[in-house]
Short mmCIF file of C-alpha atoms and ligand atoms in Angstrom, two decimals:
data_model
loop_
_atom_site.label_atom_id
_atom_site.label_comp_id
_atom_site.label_asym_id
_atom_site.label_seq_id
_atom_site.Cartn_x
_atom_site.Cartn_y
_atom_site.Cartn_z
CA UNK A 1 0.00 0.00 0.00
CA UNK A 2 1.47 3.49 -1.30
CA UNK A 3 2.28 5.87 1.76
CA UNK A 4 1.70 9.39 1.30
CA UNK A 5 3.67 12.72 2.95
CA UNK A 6 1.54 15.98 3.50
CA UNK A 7 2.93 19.05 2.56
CA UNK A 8 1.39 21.79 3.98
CA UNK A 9 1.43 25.62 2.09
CA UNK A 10 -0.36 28.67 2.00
CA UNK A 11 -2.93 27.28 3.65
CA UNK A 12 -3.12 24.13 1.59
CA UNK A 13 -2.00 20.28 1.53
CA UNK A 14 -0.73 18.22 -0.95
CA UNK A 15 -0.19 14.63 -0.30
CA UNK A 16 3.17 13.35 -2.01
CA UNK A 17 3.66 9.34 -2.16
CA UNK A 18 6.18 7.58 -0.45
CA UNK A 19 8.78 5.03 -2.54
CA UNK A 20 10.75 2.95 -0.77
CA UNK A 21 14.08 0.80 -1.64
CA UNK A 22 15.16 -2.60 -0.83
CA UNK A 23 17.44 -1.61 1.34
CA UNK A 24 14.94 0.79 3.01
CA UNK A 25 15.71 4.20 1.69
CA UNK A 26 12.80 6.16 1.60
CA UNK A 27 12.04 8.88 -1.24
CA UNK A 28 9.31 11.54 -1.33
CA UNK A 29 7.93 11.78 -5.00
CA UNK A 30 7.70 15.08 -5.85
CA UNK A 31 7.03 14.51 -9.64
CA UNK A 32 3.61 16.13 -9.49
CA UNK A 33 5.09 19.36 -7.62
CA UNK A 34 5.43 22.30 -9.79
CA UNK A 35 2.39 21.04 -12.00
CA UNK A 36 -0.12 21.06 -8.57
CA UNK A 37 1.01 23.87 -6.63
CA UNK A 38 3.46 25.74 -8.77
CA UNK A 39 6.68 25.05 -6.64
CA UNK A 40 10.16 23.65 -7.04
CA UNK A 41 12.76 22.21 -5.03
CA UNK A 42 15.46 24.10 -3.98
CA UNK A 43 18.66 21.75 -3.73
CA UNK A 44 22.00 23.08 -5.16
CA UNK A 45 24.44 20.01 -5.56
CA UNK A 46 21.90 17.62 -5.70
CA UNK A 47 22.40 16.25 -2.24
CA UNK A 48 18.80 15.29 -0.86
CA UNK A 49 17.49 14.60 -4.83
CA UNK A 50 17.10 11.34 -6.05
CA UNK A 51 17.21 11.11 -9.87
CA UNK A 52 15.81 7.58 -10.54
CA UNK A 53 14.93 4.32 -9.11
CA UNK A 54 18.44 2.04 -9.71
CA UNK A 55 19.39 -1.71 -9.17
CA UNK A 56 23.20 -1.35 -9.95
CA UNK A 57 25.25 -0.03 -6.79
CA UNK A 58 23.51 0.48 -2.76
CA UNK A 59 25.54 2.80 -0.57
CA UNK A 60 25.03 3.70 3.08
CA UNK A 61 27.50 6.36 4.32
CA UNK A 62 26.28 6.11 7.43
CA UNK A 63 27.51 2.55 7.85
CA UNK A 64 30.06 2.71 4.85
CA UNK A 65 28.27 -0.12 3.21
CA UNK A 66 29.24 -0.56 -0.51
CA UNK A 67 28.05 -3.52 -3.09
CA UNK A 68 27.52 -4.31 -6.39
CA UNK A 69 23.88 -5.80 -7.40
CA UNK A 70 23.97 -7.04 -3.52
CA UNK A 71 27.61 -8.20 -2.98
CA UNK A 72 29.82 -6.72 -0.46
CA UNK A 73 32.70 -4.66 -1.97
CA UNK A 74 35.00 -6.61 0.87
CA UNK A 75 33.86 -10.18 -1.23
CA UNK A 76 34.59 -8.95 -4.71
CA UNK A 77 37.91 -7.15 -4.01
CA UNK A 78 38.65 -10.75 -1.90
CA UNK A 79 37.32 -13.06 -4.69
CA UNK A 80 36.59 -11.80 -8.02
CA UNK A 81 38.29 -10.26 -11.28
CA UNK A 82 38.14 -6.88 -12.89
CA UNK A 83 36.31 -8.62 -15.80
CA UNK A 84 34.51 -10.68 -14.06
CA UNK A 85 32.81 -7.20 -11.67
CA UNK A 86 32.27 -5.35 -15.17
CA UNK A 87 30.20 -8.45 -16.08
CA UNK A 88 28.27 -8.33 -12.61
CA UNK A 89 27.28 -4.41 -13.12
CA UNK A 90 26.63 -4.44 -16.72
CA UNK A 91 24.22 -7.38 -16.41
CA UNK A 92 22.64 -8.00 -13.19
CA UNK A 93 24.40 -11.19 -11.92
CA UNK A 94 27.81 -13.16 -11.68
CA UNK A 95 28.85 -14.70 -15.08
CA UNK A 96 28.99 -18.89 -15.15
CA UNK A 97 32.64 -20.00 -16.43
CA UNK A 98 30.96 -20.33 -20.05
CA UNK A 99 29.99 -16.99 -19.76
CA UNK A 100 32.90 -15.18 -18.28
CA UNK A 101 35.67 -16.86 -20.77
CA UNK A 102 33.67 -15.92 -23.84
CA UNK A 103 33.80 -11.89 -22.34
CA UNK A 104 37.63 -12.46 -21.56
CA UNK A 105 37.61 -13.82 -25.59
CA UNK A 106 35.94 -11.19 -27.02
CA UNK A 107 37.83 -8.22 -24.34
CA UNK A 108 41.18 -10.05 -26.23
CA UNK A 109 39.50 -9.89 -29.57
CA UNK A 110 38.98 -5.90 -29.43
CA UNK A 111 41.79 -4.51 -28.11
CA UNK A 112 43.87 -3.38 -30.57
CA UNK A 113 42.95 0.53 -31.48
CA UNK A 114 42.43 1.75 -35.05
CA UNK A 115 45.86 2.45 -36.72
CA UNK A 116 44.77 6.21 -37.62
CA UNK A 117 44.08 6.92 -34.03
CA UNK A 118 47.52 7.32 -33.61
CA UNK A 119 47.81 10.50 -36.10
CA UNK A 120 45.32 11.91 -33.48
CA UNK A 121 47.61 10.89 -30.61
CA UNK A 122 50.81 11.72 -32.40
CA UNK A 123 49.27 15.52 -32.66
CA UNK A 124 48.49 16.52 -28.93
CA UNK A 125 50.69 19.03 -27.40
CA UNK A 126 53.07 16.90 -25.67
CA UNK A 127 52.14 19.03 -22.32
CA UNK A 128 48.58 17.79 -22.59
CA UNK A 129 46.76 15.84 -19.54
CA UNK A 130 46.26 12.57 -20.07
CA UNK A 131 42.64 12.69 -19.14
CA UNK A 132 42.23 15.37 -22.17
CA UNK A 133 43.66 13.05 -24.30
CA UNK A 134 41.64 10.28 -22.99
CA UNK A 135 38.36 12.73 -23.22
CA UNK A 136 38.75 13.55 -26.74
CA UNK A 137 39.84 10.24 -27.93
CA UNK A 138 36.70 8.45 -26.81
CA UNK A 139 34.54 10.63 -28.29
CA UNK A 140 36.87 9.94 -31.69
CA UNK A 141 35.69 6.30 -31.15
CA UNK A 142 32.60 7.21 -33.00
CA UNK A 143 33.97 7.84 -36.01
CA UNK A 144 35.86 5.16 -36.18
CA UNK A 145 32.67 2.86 -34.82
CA UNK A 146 29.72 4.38 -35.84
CA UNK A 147 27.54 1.28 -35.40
CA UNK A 148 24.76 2.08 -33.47
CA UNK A 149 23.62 0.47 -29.69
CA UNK A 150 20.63 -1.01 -30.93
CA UNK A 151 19.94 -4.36 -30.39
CA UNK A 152 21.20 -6.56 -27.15
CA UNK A 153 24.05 -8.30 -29.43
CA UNK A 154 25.24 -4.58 -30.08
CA UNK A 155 25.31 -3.45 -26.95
CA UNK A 156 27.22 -6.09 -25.85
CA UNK A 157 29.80 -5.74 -28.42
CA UNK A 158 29.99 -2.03 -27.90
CA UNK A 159 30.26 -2.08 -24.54
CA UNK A 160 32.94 -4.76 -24.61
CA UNK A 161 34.91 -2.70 -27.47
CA UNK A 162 35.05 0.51 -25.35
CA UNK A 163 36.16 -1.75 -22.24
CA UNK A 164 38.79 -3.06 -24.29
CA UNK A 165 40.19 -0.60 -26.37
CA UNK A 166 39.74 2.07 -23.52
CA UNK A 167 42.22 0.18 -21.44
CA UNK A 168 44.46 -0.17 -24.63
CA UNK A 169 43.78 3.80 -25.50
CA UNK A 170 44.98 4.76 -22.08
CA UNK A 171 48.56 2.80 -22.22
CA UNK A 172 49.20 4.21 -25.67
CA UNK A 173 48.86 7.51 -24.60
CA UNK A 174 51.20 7.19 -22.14
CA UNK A 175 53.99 5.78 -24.14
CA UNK A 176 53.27 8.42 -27.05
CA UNK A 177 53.69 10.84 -23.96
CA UNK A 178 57.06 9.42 -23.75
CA UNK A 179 57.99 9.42 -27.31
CA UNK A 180 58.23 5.52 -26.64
CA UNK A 181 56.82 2.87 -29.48
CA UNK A 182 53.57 1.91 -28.61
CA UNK A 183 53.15 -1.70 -27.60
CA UNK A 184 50.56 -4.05 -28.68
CA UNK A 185 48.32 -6.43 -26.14
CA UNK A 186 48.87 -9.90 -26.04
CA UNK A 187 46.27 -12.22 -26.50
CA UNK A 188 47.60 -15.19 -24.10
CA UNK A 189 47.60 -12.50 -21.30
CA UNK A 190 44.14 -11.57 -18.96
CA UNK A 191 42.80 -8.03 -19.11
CA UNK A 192 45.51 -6.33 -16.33
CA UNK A 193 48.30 -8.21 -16.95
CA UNK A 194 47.54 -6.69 -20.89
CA UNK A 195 47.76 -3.44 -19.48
CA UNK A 196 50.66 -3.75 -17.40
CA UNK A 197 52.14 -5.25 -20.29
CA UNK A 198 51.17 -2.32 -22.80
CA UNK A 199 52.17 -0.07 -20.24
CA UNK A 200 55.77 -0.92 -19.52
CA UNK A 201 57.21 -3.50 -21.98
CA UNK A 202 60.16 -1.99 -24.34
CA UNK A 203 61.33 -3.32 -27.09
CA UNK A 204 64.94 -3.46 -25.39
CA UNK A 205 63.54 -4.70 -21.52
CA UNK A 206 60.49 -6.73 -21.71
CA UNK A 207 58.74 -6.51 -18.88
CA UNK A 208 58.08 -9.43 -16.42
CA UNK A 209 54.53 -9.80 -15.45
CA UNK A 210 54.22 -10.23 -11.31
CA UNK A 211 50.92 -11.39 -10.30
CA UNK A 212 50.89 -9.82 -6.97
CA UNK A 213 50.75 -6.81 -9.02
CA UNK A 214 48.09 -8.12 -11.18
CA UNK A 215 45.62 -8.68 -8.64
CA UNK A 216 46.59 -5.40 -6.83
CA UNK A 217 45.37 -3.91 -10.26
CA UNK A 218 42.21 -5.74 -10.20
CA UNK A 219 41.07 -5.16 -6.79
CA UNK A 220 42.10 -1.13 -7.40
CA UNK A 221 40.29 -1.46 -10.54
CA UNK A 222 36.61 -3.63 -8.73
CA UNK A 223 36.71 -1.20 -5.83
CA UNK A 224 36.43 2.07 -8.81
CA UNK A 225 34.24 0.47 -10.73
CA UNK A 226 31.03 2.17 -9.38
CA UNK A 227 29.89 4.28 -7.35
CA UNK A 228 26.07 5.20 -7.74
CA UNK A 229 25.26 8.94 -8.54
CA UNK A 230 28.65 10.55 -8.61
CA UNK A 231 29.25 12.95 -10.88
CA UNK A 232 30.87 11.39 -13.47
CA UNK A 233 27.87 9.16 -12.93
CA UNK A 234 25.57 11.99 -13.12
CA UNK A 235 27.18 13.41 -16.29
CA UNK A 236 27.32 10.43 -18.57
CA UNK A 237 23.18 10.07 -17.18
CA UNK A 238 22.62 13.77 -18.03
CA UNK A 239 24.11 13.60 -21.48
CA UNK A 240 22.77 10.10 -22.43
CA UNK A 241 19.25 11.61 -21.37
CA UNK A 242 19.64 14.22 -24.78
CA UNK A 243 20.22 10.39 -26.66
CA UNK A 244 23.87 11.53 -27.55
CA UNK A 245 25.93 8.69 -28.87
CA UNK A 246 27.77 6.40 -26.35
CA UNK A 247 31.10 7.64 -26.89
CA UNK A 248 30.52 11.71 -26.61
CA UNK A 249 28.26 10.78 -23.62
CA UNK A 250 31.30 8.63 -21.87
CA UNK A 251 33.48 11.37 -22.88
CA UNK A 252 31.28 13.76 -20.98
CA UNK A 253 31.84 11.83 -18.19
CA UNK A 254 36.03 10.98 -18.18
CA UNK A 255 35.84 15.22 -18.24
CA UNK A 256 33.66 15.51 -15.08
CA UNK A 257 35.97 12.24 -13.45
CA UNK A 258 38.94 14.83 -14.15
CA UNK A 259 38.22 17.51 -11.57
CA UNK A 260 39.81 17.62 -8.31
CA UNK A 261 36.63 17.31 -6.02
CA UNK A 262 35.70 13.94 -8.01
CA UNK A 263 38.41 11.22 -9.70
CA UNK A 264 41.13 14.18 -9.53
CA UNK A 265 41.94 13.77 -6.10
CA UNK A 266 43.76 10.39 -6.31
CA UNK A 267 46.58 12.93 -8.67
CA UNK A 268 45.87 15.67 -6.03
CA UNK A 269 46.59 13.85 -2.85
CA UNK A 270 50.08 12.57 -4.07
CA UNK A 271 50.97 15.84 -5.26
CA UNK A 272 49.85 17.44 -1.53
CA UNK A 273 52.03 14.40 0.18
CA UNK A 274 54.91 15.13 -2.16
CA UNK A 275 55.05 18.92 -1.46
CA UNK A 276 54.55 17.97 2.56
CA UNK A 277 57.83 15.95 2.07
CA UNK A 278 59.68 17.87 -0.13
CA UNK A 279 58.81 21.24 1.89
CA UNK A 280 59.38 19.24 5.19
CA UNK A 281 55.77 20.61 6.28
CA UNK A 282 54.80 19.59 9.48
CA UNK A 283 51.66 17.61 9.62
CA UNK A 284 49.83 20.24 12.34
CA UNK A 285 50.83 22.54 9.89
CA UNK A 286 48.52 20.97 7.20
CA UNK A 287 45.97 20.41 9.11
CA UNK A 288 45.92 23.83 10.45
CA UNK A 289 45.69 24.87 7.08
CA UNK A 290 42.81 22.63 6.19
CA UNK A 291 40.75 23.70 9.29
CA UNK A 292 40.73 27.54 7.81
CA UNK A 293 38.20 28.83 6.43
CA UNK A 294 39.66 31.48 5.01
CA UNK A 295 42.46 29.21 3.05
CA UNK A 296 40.50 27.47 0.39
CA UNK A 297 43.40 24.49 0.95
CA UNK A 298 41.12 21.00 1.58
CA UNK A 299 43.02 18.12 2.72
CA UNK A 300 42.85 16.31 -0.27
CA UNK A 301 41.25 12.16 -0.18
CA UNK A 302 39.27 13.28 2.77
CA UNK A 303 35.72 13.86 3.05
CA UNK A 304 32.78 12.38 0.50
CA UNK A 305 29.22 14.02 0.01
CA UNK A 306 27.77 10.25 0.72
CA UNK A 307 30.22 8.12 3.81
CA UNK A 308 30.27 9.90 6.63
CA UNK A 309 32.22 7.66 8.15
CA UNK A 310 35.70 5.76 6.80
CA UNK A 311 35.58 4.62 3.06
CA UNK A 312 35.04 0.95 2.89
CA UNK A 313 37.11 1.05 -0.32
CA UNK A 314 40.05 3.18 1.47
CA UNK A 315 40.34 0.20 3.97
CA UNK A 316 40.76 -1.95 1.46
CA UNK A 317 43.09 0.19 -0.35
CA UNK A 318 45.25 0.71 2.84
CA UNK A 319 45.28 -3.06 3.31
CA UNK A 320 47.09 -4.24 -0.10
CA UNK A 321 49.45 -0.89 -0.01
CA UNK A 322 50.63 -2.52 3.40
CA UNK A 323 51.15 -5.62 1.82
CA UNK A 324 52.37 -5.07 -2.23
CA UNK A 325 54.84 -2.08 -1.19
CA UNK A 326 57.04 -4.65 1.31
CA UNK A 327 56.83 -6.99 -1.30
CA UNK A 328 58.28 -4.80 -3.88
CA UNK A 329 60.93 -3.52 -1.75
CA UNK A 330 58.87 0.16 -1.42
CA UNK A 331 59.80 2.37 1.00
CA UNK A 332 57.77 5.31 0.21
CA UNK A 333 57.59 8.07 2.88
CA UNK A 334 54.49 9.58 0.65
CA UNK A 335 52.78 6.27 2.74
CA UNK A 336 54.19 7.02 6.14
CA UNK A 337 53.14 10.61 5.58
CA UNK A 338 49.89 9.31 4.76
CA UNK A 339 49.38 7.02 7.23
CA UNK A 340 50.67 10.18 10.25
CA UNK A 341 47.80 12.93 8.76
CA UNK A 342 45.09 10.17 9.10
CA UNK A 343 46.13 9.40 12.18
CA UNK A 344 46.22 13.24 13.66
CA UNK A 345 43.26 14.21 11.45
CA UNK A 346 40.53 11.53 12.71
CA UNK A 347 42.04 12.36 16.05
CA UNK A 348 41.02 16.10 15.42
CA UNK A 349 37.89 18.20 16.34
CA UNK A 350 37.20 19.71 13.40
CA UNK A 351 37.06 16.27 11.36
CA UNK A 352 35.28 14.39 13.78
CA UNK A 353 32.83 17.27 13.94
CA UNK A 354 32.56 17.53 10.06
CA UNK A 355 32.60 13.28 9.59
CA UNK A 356 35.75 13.90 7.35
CA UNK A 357 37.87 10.75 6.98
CA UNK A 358 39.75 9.00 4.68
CA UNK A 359 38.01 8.42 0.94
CA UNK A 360 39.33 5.90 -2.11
CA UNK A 361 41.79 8.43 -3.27
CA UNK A 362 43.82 8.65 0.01
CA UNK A 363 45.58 5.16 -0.25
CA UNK A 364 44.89 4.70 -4.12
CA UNK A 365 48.31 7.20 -5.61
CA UNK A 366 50.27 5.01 -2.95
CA UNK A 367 49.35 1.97 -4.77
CA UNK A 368 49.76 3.44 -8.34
CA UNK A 369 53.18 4.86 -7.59
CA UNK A 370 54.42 1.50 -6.40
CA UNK A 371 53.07 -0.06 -9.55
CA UNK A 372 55.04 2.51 -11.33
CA UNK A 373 52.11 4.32 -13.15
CA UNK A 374 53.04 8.05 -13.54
CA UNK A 375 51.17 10.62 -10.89
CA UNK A 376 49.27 12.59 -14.23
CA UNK A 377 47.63 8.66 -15.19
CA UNK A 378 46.37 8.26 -12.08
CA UNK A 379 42.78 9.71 -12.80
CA UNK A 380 42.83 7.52 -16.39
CA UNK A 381 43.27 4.56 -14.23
CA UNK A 382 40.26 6.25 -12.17
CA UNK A 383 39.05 5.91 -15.28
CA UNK A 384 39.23 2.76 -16.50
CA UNK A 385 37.79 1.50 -13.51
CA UNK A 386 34.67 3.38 -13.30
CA UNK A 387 33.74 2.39 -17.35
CA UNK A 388 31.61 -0.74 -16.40
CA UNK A 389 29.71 1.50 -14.00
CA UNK A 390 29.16 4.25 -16.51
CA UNK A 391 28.27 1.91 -19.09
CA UNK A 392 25.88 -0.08 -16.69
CA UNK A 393 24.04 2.99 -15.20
CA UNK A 394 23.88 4.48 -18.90
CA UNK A 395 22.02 1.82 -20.25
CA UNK A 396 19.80 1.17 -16.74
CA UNK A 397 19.05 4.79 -17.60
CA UNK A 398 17.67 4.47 -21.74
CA UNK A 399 16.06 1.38 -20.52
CA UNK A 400 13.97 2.70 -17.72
CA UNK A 401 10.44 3.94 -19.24
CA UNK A 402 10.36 6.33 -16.04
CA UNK A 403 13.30 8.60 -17.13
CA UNK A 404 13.03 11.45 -19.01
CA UNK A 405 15.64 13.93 -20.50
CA UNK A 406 17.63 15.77 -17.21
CA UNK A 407 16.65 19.00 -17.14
CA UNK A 408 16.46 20.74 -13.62
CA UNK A 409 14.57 24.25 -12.86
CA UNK A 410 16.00 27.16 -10.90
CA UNK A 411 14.81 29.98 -8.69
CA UNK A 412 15.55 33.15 -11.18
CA UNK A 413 17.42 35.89 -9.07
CA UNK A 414 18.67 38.10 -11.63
CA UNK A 415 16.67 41.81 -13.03
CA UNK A 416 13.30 42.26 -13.48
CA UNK A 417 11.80 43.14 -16.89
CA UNK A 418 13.92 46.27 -18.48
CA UNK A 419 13.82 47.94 -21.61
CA UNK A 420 16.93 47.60 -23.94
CA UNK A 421 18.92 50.98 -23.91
CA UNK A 422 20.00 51.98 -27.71
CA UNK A 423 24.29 52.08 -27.20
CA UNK A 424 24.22 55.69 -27.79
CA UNK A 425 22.05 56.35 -24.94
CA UNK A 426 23.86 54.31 -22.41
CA UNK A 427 26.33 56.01 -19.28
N1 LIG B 501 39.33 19.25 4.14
C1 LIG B 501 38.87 20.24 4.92
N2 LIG B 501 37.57 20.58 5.04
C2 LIG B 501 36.68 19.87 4.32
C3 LIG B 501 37.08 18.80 3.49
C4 LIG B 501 38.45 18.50 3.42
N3 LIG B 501 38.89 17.51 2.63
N4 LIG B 501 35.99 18.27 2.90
C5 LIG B 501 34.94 18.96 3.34
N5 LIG B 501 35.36 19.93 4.20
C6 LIG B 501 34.50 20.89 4.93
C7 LIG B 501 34.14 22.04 4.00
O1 LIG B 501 35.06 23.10 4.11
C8 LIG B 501 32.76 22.41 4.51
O2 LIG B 501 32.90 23.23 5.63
P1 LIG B 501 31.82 24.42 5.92
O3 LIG B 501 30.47 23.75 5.95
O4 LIG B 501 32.25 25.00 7.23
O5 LIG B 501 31.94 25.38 4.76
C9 LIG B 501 32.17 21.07 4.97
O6 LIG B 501 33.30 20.23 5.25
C10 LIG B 501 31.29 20.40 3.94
O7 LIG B 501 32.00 20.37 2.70
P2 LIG B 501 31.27 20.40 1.29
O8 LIG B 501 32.27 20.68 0.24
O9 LIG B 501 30.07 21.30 1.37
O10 LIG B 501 30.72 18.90 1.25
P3 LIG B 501 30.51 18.03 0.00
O11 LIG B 501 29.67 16.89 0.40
O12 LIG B 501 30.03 18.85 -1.14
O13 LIG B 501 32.03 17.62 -0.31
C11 LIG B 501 33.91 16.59 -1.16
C12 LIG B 501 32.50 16.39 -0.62
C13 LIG B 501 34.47 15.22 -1.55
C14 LIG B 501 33.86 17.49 -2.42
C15 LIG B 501 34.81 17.26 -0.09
O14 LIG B 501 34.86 16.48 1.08
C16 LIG B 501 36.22 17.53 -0.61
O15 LIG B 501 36.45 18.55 -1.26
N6 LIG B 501 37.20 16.60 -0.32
C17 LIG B 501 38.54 16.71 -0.86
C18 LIG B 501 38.56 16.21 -2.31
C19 LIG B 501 38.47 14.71 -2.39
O16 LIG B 501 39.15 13.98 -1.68
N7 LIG B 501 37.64 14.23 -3.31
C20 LIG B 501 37.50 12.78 -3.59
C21 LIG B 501 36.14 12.27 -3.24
S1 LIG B 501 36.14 10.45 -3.27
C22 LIG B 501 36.29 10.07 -4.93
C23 LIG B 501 34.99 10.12 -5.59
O17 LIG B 501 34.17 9.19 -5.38
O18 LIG B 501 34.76 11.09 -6.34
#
């Protein structure tokens, strides 16, 4: 049975039902609102608005609860496979063996890139981000592809391409970055090993796979790969709501991944660790800074609109830096300087107050570093990761009858009606 809210207003009521989750969350449906009383919402940032009914990811950052269509983040970054937690999101449930090696097949099949792409690569600035690079290339994929996501054989192929090839995309920039020849995937090696592979083999050192650092790359790639609403999230849902193609709309979404509040941060918080070293800042210091409201200076990886409590993916993170960085021979004081600041900033007033504490970009540079990936890839590896979600919550998105194109209302503060002034009559 439907329960209803009253909202009481000038004298009036308006009863708004009630929709309720799995999990419990509870919604007030305000989609008859403006059309019954005239009113909007008024919530800048999005915090208290749900945008549509989904299956994919549940959060609760009260408890910092995470899982995938039901399973505990702590039991795939344990258990499963990069490719094998793409297959979960994208389609609802774990993949039998059948299923799973014919998506490892057809993830070997597409990963080589178009040979013109590389003209396109060969011409960027060699300044430019990677995550620019990345941006504009993926929205090049549709020239190159310009198949359409039609039917369900489509969208599997298209979806598997741009997990594929993105991956592939991503390691080529960085050796074109270097002025490095680009190296191909291999097809007798699984999806992260081909990456590490693409990413650091030379034609005069190959490079010796290590599968410690293989699974460190899948678990760092399962606990990115979504995340509900985010922005990113939220961008590549806003865009695919006009029906742009796939590739523009993902695009849309690597650019909103790049900022510092979002997918940035994991670049931003090794860069803030490094200058704490190099500067030999004391850690009160920093956190003095970070308290002050009139120094715009955030401690970067801490703090999330949604956990207000620790990360459940930064304890996981944490865990395999303490255990691949021994194993590599890593001692990097970035980590120990990490490790000090969360220990005197959950210990502080002003973060307990504000529920700030450690988020998935705190421990993630740490790991990245040690893996050898250079500090401007880290968001591409961000990235990478996060594809499967965007591609899952795109398509939950075109598929649900109840979702319409995104366009939100505001409360107009600007001038009233004025006449236009002729230039020669203006002050
Ligand atoms: N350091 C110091 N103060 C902070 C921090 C921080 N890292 N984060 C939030 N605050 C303060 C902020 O100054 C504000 O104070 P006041 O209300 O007095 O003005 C209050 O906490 C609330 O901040 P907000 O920006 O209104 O809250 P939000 O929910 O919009 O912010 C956030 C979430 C992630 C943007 C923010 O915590 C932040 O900027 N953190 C640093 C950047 C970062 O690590 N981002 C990665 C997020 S995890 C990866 C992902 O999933 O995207």
């Amino acid at each position: 049975m439907t329960e209803y809210a009253t909202l009481t207003f000038e004298g009036k009521t308006l009863e708004l039902p009630i929709v309720t989750g799995t999990e419990g969350e509870k919604a007030i449906d305000i989609r008859m609102l403006r059309q019954k009383t005239g009113y909007i919402t008024f919530d800048p940032g999005y915090g208290n608005t749900g945008c549509c009914k989904s299956a994919i990811t549940f959060m609760n950052g009260e408890k910092g609860i995470l899982r995938y269509r039901g399973i505990p983040i702590e039991e795939l970054a344990e258990n499963s496979t990069f490719v094998e937690t793409s297959y979960l999101l994208i389609n609802g449930r774990l993949p039998t063996r059948k299923e799973l090696t014919r998506t490892s097949v057809m993830l070997n099949d597409f990963s080589l890139v178009h040979e013109d792409m590389q003209n396109f690569y060969q011409n960027f600035p060699r300044a430019s981000h990677p995550m620019g690079i990345l941006s504009a290339m993926v929205n090049a994929l549709r020239s190159f592809y310009p198949e359409l996501v039609e039917t369900d054989e489509q969208t599997e192929m298209i979806f598997l391409r741009l997990l594929s090839k993105v991956r592939t995309m991503a390691a080529m920039s960085y050796k074109i970055s270097r002025g490095h020849k680009v190296i191909y995937p291999r097809p007798d090696y699984t999806y992260c090993a081909n990456f590490l592979h693409m990413m650091f083999d030379t034609p005069v050192k190959p490079y010796v796979i290590d599968q410690d650092l293989v699974r460190a790359l899948n678990v760092f790639w399962i606990l990115h790969a979504d995340h509900e609403q985010n922005c990113s999230t939220s961008a590549v849902k806003t865009v695919g709501s006009a029906r742009a193609n796939i590739y523009a709309t993902l695009s849309a979404g690597i650019a909103a991944l790049w900022g510092p509040l979002h997918g940035g941060a994991n670049q931003a918080v090794v860069e803030m660790l490094a200058k704490i070293w190099k500067e030999g800042l004391s850690i009160e210091e920093v956190i003095s800074r970070a308290k002050d409201k009139t120094d715009p200076f955030r401690l970067m990886g801490f703090g999330h609109r949604v956990y207000k409590t620790y990360d459940p993916r930064a304890k996981i993170m944490k865990k395999i830096c303490d255990r691949v960085l021994p194993k590599l021979n890593i001692n990097d004081p970035l980590l120990d300087i990490a490790k000090k600041l969360e220990e005197v900033a959950l210990n502080d007033a002003y973060f307990i107050d504000y529920n700030l504490y450690p988020n998935v970009d705190f421990y993630s540079g740490i790991l990245l570093r040690a893996m050898g990936i250079p500090t401007n890839m880290f968001t591409v590896m961000f990235a990478i990761g996060r594809l499967p979600g965007w591609l899952a919550q795109w398509k939950e998105n075109l598929d649900d009858p109840e979702q319409k194109l995104c366009r939100p209302r505001q409360i107009y503060t600007g001038s009233n009606q004025k006449p236009y002034i002729p230039i020669d009559d203006r002050e």
